[in-house]
XYZ file of C-alpha atoms in Angstrom:
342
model
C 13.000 8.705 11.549
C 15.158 11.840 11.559
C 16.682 14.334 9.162
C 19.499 12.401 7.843
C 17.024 9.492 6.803
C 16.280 10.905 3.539
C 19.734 12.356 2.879
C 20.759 8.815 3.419
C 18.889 6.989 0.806
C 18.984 9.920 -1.787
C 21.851 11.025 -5.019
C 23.250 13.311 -6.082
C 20.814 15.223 -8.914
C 21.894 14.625 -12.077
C 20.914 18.098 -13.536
C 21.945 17.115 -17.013
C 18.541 14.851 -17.181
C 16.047 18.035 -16.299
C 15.432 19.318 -19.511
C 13.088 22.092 -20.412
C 9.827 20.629 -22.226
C 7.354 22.883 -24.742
C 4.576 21.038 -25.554
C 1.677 22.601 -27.861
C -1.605 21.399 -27.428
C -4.567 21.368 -29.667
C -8.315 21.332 -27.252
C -10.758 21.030 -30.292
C -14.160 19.614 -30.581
C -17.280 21.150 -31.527
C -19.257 24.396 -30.368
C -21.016 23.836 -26.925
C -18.768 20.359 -26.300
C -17.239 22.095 -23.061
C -13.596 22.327 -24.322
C -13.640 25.657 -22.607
C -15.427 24.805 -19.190
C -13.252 21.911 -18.413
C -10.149 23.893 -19.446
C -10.926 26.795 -16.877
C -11.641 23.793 -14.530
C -8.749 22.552 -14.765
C -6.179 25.714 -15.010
C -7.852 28.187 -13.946
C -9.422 26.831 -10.992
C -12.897 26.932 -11.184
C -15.632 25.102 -10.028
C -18.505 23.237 -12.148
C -21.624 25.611 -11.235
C -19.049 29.010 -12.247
C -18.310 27.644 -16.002
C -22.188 28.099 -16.598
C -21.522 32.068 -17.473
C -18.853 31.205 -19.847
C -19.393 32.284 -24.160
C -18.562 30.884 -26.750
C -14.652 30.294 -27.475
C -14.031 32.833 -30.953
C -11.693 31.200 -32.673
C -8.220 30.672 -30.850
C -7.802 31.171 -27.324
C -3.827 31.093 -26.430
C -2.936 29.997 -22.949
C 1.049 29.230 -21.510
C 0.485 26.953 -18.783
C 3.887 26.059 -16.914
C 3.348 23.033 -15.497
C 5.644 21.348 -12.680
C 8.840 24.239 -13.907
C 10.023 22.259 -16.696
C 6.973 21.767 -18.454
C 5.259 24.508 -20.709
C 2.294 23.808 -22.332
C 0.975 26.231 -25.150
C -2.582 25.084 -25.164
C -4.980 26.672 -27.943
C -8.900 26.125 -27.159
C -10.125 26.066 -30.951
C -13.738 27.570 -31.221
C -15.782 24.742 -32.665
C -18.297 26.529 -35.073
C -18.289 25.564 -38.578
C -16.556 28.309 -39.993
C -13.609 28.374 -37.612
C -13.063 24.510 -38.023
C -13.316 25.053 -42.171
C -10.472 27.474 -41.381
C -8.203 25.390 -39.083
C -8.651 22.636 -41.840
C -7.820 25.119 -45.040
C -5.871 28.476 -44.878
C -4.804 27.842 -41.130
C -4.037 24.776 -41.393
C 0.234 24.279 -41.227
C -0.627 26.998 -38.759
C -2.763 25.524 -36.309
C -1.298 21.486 -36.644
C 2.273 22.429 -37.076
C 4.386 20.894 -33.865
C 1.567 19.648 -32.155
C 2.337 17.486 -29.389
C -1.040 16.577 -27.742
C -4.097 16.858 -29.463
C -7.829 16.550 -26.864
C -11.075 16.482 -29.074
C -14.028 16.825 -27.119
C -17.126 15.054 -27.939
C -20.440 15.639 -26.904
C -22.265 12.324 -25.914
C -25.774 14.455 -26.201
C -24.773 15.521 -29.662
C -27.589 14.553 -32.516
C -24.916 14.924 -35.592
C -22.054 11.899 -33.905
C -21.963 10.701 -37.561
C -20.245 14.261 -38.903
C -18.986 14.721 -35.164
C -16.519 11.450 -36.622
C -16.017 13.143 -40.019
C -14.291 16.299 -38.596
C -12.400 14.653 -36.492
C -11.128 12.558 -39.546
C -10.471 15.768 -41.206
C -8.525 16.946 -38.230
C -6.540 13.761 -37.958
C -5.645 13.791 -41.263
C -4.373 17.661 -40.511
C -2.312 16.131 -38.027
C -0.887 13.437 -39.748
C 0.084 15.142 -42.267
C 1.484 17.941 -39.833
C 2.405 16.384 -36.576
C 2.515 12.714 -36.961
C 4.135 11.961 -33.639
C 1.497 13.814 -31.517
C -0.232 11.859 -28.713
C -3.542 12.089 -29.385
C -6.754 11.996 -26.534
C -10.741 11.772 -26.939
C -12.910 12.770 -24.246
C -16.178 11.489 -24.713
C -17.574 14.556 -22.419
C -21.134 15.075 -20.296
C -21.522 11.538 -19.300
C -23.483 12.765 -16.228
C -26.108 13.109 -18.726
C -26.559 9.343 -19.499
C -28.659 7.356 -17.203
C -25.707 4.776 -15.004
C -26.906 2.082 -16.398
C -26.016 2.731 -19.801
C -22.765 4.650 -19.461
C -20.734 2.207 -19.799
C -22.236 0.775 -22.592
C -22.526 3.904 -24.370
C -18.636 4.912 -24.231
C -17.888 1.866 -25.122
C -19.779 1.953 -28.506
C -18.703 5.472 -28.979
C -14.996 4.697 -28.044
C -14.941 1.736 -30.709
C -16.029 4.794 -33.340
C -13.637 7.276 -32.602
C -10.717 4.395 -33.341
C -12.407 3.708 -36.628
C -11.797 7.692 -37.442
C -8.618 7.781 -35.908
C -6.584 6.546 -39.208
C -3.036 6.219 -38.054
C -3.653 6.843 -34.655
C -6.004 4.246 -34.097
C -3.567 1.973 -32.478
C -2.129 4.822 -29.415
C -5.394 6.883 -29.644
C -6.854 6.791 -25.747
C -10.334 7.741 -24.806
C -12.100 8.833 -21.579
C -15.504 9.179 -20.385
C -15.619 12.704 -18.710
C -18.098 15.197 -16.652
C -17.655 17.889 -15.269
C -19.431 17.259 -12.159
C -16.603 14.608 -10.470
C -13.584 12.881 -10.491
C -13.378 11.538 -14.327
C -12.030 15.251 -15.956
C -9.061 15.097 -12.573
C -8.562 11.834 -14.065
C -8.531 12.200 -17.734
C -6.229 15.167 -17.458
C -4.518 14.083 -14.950
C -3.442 10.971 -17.571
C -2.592 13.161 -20.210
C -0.266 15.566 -18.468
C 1.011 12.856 -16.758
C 2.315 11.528 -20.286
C 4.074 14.886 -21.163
C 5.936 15.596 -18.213
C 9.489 15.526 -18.663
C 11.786 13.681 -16.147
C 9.390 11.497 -14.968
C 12.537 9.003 -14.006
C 13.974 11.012 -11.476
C 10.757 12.343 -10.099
C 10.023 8.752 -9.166
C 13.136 7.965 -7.754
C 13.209 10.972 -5.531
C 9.535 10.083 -4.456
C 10.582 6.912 -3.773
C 13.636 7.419 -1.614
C 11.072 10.285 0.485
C 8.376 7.341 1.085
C 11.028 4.738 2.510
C 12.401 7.749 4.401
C 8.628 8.488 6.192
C 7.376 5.158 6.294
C 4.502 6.478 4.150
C 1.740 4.068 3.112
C 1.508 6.750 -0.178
C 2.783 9.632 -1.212
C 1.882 12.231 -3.498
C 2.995 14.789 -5.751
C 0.518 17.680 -6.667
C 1.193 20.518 -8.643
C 0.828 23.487 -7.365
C -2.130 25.281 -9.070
C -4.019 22.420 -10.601
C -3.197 20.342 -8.180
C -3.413 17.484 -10.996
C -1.576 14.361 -10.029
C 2.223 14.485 -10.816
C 4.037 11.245 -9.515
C 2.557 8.602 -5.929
C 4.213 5.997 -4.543
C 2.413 3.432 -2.531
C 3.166 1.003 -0.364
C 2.113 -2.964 -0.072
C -0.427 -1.259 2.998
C -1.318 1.565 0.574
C -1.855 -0.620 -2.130
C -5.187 -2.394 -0.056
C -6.954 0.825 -0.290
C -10.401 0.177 -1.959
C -10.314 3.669 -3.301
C -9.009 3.325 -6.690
C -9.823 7.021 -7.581
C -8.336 8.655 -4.706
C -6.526 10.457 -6.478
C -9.047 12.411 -8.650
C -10.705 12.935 -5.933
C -8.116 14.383 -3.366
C -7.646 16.949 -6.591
C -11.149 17.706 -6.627
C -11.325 17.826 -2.883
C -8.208 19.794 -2.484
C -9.199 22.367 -5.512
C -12.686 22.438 -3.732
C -11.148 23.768 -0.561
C -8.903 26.344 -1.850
C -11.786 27.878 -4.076
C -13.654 27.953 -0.287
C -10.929 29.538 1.457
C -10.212 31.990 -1.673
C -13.849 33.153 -1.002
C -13.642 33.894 2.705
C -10.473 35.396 2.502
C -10.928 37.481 -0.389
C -8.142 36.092 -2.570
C -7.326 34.462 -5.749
C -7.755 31.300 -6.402
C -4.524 31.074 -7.493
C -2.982 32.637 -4.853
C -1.476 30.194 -2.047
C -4.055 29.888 0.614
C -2.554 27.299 2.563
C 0.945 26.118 2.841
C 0.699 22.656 4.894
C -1.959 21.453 6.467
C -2.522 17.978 8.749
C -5.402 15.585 9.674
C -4.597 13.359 12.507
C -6.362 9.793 13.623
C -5.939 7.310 15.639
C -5.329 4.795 12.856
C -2.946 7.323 10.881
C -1.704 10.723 10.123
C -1.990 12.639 6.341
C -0.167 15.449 5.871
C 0.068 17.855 2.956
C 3.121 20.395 2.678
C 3.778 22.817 -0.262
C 6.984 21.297 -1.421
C 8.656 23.005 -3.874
C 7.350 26.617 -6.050
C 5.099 24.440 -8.402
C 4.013 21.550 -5.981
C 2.746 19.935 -3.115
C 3.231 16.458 -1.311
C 0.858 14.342 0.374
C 1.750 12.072 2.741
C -0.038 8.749 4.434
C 1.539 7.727 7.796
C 1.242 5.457 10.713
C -0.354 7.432 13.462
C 1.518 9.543 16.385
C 3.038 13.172 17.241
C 6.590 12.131 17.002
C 5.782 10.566 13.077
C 4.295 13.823 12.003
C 6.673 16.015 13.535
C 9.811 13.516 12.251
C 7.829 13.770 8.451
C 7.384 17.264 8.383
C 11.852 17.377 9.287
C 12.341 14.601 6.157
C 9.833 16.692 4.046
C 12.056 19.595 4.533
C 15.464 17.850 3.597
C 14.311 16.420 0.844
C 12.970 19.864 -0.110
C 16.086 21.090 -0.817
C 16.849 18.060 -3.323
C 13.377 18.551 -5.175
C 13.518 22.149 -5.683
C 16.418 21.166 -8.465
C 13.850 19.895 -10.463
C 12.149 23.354 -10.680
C 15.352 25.067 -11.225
C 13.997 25.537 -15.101
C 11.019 26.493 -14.301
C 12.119 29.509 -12.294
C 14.133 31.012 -15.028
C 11.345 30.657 -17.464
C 9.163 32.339 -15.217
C 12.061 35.188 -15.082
C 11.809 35.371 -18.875
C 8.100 35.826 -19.134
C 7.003 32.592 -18.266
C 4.054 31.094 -15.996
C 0.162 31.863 -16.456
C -0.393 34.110 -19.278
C -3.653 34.333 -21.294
């Protein structure tokens, strides 16, 4: 390998395709579902045991998440008490379900009221079809770590089956996941639903592609930066044997785990950059992970050796320069106010 590996396999950008993308998104469930834990979770980096001091949401809490550069998503937490949902469903209602894109309703698996749990959400999908009738539309059914293993599975399944017969219109592109707080499932349920939002996704892949072939990689991976949610991987036939078919949840949890460590002992934020590469070396291979452009990282799986590492770490850096096109957008909206802003 050596730098003009990736420059030969890669195009030129096509910057007509990278297209700013706004995407409002509705977090709603009811009062004590943990809309607001997993959201600080997953954006604002904290761990499981730290959402424990968190209130009650109070009606709308307004958060502009950029997300990869040409992303934005407006996400409003909706308090879940009675009276605020009355209100989203009456006098706020063109308000709060006008140009939705994404609506996530949280349900409680412990909850003793599922039966009106259902009937809200009916009166909230009916909001939205009425409002929004081209939003994507996601159901976590959330605390599962509170249901014995045995009959998890079981259980979402039965509960999963109800939320489609609510989900009028819907029913048919309405996806659910089982969620906790306490692993892998909320990386993986997010991760999903980003995952369908972000804009480009074409010539991410192709880009990712052309860097794998260039590195030999058995996988790579595409982070983003702060939530270090899953963006874009591409594996190889080796890759593909790994028995690990939530690796990726839980390098993000791993990962997120680590910087919330090091943002402890060195007295910085957790959103601050504590690391910019980092490297794990065996005998049977070599990982790698490199902050690639402003709003990601790249992880890489190798065959073993100096001289791979050392020729990855030259390819990573020429194809660099293509990737940080794709943030181009991102960068001016973070001149014009953009970026994390509660």
């Amino acid at each position: 390998m050596d730098r003009s590996r990736f420059e030969e396999h890669v195009n030129p950008m096509d910057a007509s395709k990278l297209k700013t993308q706004k995407q409002k998104v509705l977090l709603m469930g009811k009062s004590g579902s943990g809309k607001s834990s997993m959201r600080n979770i997953i954006f604002s980096n904290y761990v499981a045991k730290d959402v424990r001091r968190l209130g009650a949401t109070i009606d709308v809490e307004h958060s502009r998440v950029k997300f990869l550069g040409n992303l934005i998503l407006n996400l409003w937490d909706c308090g879940g008490q009675d009276a605020f949902t009355e209100n989203y469903l009456t006098t706020q209602k063109s308000y709060v379900f006008s140009e939705v894109g994404v609506l996530i309703y949280v349900f409680d698996i412990e909850s003793r009221e599922f039966e009106q749990d259902l009937t809200t959400y009916n009166a909230v999908i009916k909001a939205l079809e009425e409002y929004s009738p081209r939003a994507h539309v996601f159901c976590l059914v959330h605390k599962m770590d509170l249901v014995q293993m045995d009959f998890r599975e079981s259980l979402f399944e039965e509960r999963e089956a109800a939320i489609k017969g609510k989900s009028g219109r819907f029913a048919r592109v309405v996806i659910s996941y089982p969620t906790t707080i306490w692993d892998q499932s909320l990386y993986k349920a997010w991760g999903n639903i980003v995952h369908s939002l972000i804009p480009n996704l074409d010539v991410i892949e192709n880009y990712l592609g052309q860097l794998a072939e260039a590195i030999e990689a058995e996988e790579v991976i595409l982070f983003e930066r702060t939530t270090f949610l899953t963006v874009m991987s591409v594996t190889s036939k080796i890759g593909e044997q790994n028995p690990y078919i939530d690796r990726h949840e839980r390098l993000s949890n791993i990962i997120k785990t680590f910087k919330h460590s090091l943002a402890i002992f060195t007295s910085s934020s957790t959103s601050s950059h504590q690391f910019h590469d980092f490297h794990i070396q065996t005998p049977r291979f070599n990982v790698i992970i490199d902050k690639f452009t402003n709003n990601t990282f790249v992880l890489a799986v190798l065959p073993p050796g100096d001289a791979e590492l050392n020729c990855t770490r030259i390819n990573i850096a020429t194809a660099r320069d293509e990737f940080m096109k794709l943030d181009t957008t991102g960068d001016r909206s973070r001149r014009e106010g953009g970026g994390y802003a509660q």
